[in-house]
Short mmCIF file of C-alpha atoms in Angstrom, two decimals:
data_model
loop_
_atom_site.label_atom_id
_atom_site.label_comp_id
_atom_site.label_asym_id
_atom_site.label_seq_id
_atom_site.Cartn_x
_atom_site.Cartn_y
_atom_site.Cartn_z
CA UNK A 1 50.68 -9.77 1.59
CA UNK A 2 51.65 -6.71 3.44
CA UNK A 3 49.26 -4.82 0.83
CA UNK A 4 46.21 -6.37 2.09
CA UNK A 5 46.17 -5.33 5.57
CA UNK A 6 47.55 -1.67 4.86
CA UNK A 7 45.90 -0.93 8.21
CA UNK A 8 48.09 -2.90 10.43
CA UNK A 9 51.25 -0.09 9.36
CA UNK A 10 53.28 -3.17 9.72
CA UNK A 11 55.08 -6.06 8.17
CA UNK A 12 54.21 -9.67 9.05
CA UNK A 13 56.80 -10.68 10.94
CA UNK A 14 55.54 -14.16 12.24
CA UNK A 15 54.15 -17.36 9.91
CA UNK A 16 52.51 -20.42 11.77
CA UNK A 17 51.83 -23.47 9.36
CA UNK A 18 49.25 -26.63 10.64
CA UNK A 19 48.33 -29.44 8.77
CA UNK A 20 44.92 -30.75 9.34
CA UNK A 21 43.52 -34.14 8.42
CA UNK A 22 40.46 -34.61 7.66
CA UNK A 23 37.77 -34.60 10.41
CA UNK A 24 39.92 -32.72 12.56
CA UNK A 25 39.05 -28.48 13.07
CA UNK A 26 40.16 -25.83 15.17
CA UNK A 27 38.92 -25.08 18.37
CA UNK A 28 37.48 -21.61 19.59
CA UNK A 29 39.70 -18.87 20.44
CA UNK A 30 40.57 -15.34 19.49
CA UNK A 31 44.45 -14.45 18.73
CA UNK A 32 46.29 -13.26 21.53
CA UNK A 33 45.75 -9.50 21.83
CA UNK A 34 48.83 -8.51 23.60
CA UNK A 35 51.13 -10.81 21.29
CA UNK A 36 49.68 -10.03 17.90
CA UNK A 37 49.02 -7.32 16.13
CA UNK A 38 45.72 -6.32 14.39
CA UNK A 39 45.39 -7.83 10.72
CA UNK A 40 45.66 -11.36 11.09
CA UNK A 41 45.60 -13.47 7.32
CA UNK A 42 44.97 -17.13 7.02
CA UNK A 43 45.33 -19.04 3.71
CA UNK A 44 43.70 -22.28 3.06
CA UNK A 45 45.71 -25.22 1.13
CA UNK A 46 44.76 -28.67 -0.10
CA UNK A 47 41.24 -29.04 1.58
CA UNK A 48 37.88 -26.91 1.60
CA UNK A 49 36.53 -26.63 4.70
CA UNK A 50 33.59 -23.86 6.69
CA UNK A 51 34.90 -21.63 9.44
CA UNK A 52 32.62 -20.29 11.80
CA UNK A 53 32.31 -17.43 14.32
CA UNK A 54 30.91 -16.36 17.17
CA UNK A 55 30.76 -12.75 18.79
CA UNK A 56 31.24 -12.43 22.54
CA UNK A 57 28.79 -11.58 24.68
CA UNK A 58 25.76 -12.45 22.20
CA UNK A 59 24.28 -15.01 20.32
CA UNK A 60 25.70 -13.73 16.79
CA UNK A 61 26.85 -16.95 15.10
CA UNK A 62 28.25 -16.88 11.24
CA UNK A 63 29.42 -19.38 9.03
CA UNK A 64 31.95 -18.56 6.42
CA UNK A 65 33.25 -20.79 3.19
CA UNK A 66 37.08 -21.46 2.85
CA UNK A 67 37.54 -22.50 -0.68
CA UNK A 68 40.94 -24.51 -1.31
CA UNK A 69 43.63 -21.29 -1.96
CA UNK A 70 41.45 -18.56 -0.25
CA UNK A 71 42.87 -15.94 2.20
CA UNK A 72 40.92 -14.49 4.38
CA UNK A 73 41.76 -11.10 6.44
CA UNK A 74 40.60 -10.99 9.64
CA UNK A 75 40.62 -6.76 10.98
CA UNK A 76 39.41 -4.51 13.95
CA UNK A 77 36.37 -6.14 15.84
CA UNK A 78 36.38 -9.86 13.44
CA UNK A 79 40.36 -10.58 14.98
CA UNK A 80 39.55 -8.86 18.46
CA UNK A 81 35.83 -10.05 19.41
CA UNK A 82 34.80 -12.78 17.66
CA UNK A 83 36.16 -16.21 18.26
CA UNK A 84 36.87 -18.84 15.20
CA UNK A 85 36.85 -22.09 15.06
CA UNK A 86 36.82 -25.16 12.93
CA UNK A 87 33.88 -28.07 14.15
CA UNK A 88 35.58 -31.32 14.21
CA UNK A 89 33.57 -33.32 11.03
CA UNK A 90 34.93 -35.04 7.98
CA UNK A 91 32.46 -33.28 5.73
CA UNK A 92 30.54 -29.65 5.58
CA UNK A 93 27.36 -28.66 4.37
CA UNK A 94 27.74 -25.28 1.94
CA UNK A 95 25.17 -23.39 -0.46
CA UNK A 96 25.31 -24.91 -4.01
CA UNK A 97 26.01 -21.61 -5.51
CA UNK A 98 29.14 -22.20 -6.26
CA UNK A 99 29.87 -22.16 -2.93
CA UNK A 100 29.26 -18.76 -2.71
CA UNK A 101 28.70 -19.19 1.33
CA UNK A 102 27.79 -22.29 3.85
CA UNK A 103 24.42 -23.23 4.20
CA UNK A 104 22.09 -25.83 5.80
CA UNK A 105 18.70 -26.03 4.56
CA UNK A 106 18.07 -26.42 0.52
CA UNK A 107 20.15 -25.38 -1.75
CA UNK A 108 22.98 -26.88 0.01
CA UNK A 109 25.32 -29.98 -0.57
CA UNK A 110 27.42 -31.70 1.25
CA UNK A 111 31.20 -31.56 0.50
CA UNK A 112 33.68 -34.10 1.28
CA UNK A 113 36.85 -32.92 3.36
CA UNK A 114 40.63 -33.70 2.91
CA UNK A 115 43.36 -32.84 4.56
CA UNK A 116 43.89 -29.09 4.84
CA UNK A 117 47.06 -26.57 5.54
CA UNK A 118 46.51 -23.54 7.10
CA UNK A 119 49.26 -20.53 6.98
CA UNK A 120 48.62 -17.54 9.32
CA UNK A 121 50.36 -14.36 9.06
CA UNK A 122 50.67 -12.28 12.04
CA UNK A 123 52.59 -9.19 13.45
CA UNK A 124 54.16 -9.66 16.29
CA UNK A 125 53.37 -6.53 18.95
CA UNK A 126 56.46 -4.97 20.42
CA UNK A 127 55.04 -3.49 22.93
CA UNK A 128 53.35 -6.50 24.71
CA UNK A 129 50.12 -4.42 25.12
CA UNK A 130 46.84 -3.86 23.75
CA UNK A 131 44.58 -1.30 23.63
CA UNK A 132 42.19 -2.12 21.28
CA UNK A 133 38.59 -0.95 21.60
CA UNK A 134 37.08 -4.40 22.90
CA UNK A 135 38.61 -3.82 26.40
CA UNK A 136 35.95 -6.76 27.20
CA UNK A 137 37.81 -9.52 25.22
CA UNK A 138 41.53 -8.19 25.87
CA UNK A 139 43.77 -9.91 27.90
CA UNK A 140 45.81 -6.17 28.22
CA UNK A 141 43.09 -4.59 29.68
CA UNK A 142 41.75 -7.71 31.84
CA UNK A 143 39.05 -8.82 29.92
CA UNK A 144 38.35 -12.31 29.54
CA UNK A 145 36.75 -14.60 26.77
CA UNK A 146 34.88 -17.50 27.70
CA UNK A 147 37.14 -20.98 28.15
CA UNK A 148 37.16 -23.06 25.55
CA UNK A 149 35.37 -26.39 26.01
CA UNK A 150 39.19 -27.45 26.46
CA UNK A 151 40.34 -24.91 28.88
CA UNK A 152 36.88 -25.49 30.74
CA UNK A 153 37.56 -29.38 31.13
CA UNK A 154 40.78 -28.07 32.27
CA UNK A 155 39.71 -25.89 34.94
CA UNK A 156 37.62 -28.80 36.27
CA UNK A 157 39.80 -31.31 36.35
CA UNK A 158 41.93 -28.80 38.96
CA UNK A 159 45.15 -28.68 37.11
CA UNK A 160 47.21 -29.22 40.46
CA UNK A 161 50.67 -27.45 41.27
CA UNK A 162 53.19 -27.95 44.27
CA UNK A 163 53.55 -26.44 47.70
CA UNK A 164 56.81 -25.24 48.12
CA UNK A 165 55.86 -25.76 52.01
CA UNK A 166 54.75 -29.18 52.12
CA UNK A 167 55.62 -30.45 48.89
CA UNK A 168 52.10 -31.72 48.21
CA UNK A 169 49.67 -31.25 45.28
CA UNK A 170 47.55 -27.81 45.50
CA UNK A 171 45.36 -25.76 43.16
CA UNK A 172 47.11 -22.54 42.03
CA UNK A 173 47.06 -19.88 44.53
CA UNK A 174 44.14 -17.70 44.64
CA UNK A 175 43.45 -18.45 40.69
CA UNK A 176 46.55 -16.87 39.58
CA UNK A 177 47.01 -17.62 36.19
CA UNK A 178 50.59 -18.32 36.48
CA UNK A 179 51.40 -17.96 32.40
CA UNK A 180 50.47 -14.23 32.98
CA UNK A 181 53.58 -12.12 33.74
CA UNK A 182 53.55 -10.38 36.66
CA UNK A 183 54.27 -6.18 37.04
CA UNK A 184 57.50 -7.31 38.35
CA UNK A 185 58.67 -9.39 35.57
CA UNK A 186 57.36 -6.64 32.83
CA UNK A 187 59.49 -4.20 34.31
CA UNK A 188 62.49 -5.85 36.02
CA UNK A 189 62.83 -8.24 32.74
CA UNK A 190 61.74 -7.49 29.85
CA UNK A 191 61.72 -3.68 29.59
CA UNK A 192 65.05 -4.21 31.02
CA UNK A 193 66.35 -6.89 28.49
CA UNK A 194 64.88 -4.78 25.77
CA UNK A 195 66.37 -1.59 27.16
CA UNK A 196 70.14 -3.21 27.33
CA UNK A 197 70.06 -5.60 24.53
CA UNK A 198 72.54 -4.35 22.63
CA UNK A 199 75.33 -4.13 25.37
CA UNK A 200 73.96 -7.56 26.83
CA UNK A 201 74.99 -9.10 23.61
CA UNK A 202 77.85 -7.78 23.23
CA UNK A 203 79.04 -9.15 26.66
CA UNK A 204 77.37 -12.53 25.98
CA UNK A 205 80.17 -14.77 23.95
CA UNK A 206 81.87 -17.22 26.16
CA UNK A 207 80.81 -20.74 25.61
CA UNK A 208 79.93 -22.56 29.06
CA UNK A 209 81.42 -26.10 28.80
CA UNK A 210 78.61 -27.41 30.46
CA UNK A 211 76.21 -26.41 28.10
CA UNK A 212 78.69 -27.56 25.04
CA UNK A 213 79.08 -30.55 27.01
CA UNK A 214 75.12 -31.05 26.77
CA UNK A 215 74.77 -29.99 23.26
CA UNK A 216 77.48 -31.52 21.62
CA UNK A 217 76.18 -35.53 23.27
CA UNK A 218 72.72 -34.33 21.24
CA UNK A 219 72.77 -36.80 18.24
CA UNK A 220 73.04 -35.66 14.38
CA UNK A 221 69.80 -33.93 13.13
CA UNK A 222 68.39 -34.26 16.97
CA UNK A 223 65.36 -31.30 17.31
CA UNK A 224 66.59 -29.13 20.36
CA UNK A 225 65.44 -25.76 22.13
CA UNK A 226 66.94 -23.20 23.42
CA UNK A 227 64.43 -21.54 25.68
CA UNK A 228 65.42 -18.12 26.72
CA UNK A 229 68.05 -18.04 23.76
CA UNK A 230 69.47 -14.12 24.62
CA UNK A 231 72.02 -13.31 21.79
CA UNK A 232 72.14 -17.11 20.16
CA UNK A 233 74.95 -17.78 20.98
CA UNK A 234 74.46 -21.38 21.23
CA UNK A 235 73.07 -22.22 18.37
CA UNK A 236 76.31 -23.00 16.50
CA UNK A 237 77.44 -24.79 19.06
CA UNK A 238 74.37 -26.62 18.68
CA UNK A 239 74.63 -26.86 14.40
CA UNK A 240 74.88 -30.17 14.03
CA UNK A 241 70.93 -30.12 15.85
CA UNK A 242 68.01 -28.27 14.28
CA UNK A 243 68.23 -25.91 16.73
CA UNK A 244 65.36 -23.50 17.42
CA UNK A 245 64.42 -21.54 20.50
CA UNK A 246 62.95 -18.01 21.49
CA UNK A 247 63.32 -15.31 23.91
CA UNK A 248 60.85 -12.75 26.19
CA UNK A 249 62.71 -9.89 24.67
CA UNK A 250 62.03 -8.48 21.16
CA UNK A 251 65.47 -6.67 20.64
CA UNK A 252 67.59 -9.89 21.38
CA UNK A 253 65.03 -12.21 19.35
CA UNK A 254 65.54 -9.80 16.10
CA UNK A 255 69.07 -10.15 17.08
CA UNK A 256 68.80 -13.48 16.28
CA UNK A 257 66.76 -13.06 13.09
CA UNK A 258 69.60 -11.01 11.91
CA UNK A 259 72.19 -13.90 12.32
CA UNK A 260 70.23 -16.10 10.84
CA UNK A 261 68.50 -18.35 13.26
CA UNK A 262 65.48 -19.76 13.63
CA UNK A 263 63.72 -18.27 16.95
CA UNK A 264 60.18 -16.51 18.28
CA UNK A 265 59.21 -14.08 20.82
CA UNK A 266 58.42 -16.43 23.66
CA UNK A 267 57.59 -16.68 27.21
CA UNK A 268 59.10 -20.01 28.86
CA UNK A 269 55.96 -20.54 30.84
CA UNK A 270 54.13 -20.69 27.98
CA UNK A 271 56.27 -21.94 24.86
CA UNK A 272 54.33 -22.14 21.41
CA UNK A 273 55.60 -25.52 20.26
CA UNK A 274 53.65 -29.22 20.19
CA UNK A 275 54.36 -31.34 23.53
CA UNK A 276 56.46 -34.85 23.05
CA UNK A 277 58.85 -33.33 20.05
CA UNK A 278 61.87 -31.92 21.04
CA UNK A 279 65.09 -34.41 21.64
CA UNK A 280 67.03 -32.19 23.89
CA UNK A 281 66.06 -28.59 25.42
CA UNK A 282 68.32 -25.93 27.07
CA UNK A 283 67.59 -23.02 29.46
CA UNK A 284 69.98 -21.28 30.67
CA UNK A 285 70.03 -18.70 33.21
CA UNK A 286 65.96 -18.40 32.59
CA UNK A 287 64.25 -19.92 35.87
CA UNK A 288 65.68 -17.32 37.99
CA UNK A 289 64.04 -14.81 36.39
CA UNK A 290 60.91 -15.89 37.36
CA UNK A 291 58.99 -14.37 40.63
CA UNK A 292 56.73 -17.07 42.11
CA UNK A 293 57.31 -20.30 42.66
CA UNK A 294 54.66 -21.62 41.13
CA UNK A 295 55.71 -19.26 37.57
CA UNK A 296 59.35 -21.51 38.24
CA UNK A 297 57.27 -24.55 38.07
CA UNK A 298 55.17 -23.94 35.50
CA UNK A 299 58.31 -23.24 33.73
CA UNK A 300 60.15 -26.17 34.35
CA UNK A 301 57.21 -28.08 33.27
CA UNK A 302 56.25 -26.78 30.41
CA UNK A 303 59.78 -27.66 29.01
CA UNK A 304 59.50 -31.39 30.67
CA UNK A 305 56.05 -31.18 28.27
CA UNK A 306 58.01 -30.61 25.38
CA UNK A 307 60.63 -33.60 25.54
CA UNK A 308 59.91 -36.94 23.72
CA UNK A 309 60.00 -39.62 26.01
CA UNK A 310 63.81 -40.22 26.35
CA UNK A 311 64.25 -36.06 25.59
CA UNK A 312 66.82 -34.51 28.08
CA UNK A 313 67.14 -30.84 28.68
CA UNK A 314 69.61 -28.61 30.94
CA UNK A 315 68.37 -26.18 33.16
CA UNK A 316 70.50 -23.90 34.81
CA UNK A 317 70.10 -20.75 37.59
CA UNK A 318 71.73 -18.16 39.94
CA UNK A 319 73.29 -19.71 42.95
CA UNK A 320 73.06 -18.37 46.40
CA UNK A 321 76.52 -19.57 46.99
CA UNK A 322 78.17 -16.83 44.84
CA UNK A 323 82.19 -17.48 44.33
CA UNK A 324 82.64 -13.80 44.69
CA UNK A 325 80.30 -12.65 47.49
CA UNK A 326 81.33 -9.59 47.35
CA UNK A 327 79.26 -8.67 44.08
CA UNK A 328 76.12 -9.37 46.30
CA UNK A 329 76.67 -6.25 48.39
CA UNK A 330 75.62 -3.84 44.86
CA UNK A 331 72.67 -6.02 45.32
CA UNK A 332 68.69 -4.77 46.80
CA UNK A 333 67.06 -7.84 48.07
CA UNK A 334 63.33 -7.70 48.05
CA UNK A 335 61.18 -8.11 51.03
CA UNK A 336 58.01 -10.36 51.16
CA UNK A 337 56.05 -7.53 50.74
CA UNK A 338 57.61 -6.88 47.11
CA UNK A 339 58.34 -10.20 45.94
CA UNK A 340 56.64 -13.95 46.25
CA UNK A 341 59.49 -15.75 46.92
CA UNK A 342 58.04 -19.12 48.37
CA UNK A 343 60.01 -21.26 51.16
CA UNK A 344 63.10 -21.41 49.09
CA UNK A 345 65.90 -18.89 48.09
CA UNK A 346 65.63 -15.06 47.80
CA UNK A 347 64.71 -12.45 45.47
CA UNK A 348 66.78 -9.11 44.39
CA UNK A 349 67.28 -6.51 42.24
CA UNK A 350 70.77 -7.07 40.83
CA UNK A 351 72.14 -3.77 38.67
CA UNK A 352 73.37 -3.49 35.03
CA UNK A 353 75.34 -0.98 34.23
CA UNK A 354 76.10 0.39 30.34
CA UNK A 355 78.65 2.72 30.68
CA UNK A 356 78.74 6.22 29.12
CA UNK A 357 81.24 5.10 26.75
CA UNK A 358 79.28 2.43 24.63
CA UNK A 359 77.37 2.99 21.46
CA UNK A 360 74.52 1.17 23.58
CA UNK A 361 74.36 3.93 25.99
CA UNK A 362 72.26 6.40 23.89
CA UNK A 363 69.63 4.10 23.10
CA UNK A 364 70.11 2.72 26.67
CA UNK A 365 69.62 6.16 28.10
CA UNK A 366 65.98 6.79 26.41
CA UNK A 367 64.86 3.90 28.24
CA UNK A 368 65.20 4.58 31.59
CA UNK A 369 62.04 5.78 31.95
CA UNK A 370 59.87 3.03 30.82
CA UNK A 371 62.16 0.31 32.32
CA UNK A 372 62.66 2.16 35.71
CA UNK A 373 66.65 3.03 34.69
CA UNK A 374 68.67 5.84 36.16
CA UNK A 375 71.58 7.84 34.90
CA UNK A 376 73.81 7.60 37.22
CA UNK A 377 76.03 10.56 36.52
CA UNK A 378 78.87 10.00 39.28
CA UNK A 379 79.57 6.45 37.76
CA UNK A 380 79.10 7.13 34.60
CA UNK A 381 76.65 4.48 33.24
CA UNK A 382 72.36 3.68 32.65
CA UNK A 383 71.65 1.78 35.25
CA UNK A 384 68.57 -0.79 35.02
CA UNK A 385 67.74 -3.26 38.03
CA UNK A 386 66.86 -6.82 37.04
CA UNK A 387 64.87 -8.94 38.70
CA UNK A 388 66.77 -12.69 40.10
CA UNK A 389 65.21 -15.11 42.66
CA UNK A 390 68.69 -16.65 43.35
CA UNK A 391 68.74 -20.39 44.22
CA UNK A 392 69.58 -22.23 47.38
CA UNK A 393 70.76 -26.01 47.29
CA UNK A 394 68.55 -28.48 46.40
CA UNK A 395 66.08 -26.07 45.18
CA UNK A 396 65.77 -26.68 41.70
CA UNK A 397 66.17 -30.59 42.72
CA UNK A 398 62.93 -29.74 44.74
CA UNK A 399 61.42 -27.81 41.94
CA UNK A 400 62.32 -30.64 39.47
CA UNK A 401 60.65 -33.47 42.02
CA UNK A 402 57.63 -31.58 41.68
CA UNK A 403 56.89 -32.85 38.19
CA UNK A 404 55.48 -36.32 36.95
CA UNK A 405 57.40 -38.87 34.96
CA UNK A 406 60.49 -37.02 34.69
CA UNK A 407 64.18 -38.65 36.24
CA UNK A 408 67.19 -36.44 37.29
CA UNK A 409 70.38 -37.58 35.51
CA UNK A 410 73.20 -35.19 36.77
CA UNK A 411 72.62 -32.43 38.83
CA UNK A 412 75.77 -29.71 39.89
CA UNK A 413 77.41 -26.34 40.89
CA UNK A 414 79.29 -24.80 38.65
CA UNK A 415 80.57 -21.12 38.32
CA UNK A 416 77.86 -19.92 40.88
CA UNK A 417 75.36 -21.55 39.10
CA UNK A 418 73.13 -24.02 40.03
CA UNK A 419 72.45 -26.70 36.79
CA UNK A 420 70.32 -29.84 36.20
CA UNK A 421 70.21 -32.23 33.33
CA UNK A 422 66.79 -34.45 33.78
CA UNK A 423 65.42 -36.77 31.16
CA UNK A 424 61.55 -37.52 30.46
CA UNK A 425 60.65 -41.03 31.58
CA UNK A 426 60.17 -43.43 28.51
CA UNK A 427 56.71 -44.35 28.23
CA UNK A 428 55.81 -47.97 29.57
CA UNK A 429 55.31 -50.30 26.52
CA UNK A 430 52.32 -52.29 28.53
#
């Protein structure tokens, strides 16, 4: 596979599989810019079926055949400015030539759809930015493709968020899209993570009981995620689950690969897995990284959204009320003029430190510039500065309140953490 797309320099790293059946398509989008890389390869199984595309900004419309085991490549301006999609129809019209192409007028038959598989090879992009030469279409260099018919019914139905001053439903503020990560968040987060994953992990190995607690009353074969999975090191605690999970930083999610588990790059706000599925979800010490309140939200409901009715997930996050204050005082807390706090809590830089010592330190020490580090000669460490919104009482309860359908079943301090176990509501049988 690599062969094909000897442009991309890189090895497909990512694999998405969908089943289709028949009459249902794919609706019109282009492939992430910032997440992907360029070559993109997508082979048809079990059904035929006609793909078409549509460049933006003009009326240029194509239709292209997908012949049971064909693979199609898409490169350059077909992956980065043309959307594709799949029309929802149980049968296609295509040139009688063998199916050489699709066609409408004579010369063309009609051909019967089944059910179809789709696998889609991607490379996932390190870097988290684009730069591609369709600046228009790129979501790296603010360009914007129009909504798809979903995302436009979307849009107008107002999807409504929370106040964290009154509590009451709102539109998002000022249009923020609120599964874009904010400057703050790309530097204080995940350069940083990236920067220090290697000494992270190696400090990251203590089980909390409360999180064993939660995984270990998940049933036999039960499907649970870890969302904001760091190092893994819950998914053996978890192995009697099909555990799977992801994290915002590349270097700790091919930590993972490494070991053996099944994970993904992923942002918690916006999780690439199917709502309703998942028996049980954990994420732990994830929330507080986030540096709105309506990005905490979001995030909180977007991993409600991927419980089954009856699902349960634990959510856990820095506490205010720290058992040793005196850690607080190495800490810079933002102002409103740097942060977006909300009503609730407050927001700081809290320091990491890999000392001089540590294998990490070299590689630690060559990021400092692109993840706003220091060397801190005197101490003798890289220094990063992480981004926290820390928690006050009965904030996440208040966060948690915010969402639909969804009942809180224990909710606790523990270890200067604030933690939550909620469970979706069953769905009413009338």
């Amino acid at each position: 596979l690599n062969g094909l797309a000897a442009s991309s320099q890189s090895a497909f790293d990512q694999l998405t599989v969908n089943e289709y059946p028949r009459g249902i398509g794919l609706l019109p989008h282009v492939d992430t810019h910032s997440a992907f890389e360029d070559a993109i390869l997508s082979l048809s199984l079990g059904s035929s079926s006609v793909m078409e595309f549509r460049r933006h900004g003009d009326d240029d419309h194509r239709r292209l055949f997908l012949p049971p085991r064909s693979l199609m490549v898409m490169e350059g301006e077909a992956r980065y400015a043309w959307q594709h999609y799949i029309p929802h129809r149980k049968s296609d019209r295509i040139a009688a030539d063998a199916g050489a192409g699709a066609g409408e007028g004579e010369g063309s038959v009609s051909l019967r759809r089944g059910k179809r598989t789709s696998m889609t090879f991607r490379t996932i992009r390190v870097s988290g930015q684009c730069s591609c030469s369709y600046p228009q279409c790129c979501d790296s260099q603010e360009g914007k493709l129009p909504p798809t018919r979903m995302k436009a019914k979307s849009n107008d139905e107002g999807q409504a968020s929370v106040s964290p001053a009154t509590g009451s439903a709102s539109s998002s503020c000022c249009g923020v899209d609120e599964t874009v990560s904010p400057e703050l968040e790309k530097l204080h987060v995940r350069k940083v993570y990236d920067s220090i994953a290697g000494h992270f992990s190696a400090t990251r190995f203590a089980i909390w009981p409360e999180v064993k607690t939660f995984l270990d009353s998940m049933k036999r074969h039960s499907l649970v995620a870890d969302l904001g999975c760091g190092n893994g090191k819950y998914f053996d605690v978890g192995k009697h689950c099909c555990m799977t999970g992801g994290d915002l930083s590349h270097q700790l999610v091919a930590m993972c690969k490494q070991r053996g588990y099944e994970v993904v790059q992923l942002d918690v706000v916006k999780p690439p897995y199917r709502k309703g599925i998942f028996d049980g979800a954990i994420s732990i010490a994830v929330l507080h990284h986030m540096s709105s309140f309506n990005r905490r939200l979001t995030a909180m409901r977007r991993i409600v959204d991927l419980l089954r009715p009856g699902g349960r997930a634990l959510v856990t996050v820095w506490a205010m009320e720290q058992e040793e204050e005196k850690k607080m005082k190495k800490w810079v807390e933002l102002d409103d003029n740097q942060s977006n706090k909300g009503d609730f809590g407050r927001d700081f830089l809290v320091p990491w430190n890999v000392p001089f010592h540590r294998p990490e330190a070299s590689k630690a020490a060559k990021s400092t510039e692109e993840a706003a580090g220091k060397i801190d000669e005197k101490k003798g460490t890289v220094v990063f500065q992480r981004f926290y919104h820390v928690f006050e009482k009965g904030e996440l309860d208040h966060l948690v309140g915010c969402i639909p359908n969804v009942t809180v079943v224990k909710s606790l301090y523990d270890r200067s953490n604030w933690c939550i176990v909620v469970q979706k509501d069953e769905e009413d049988s009338n």
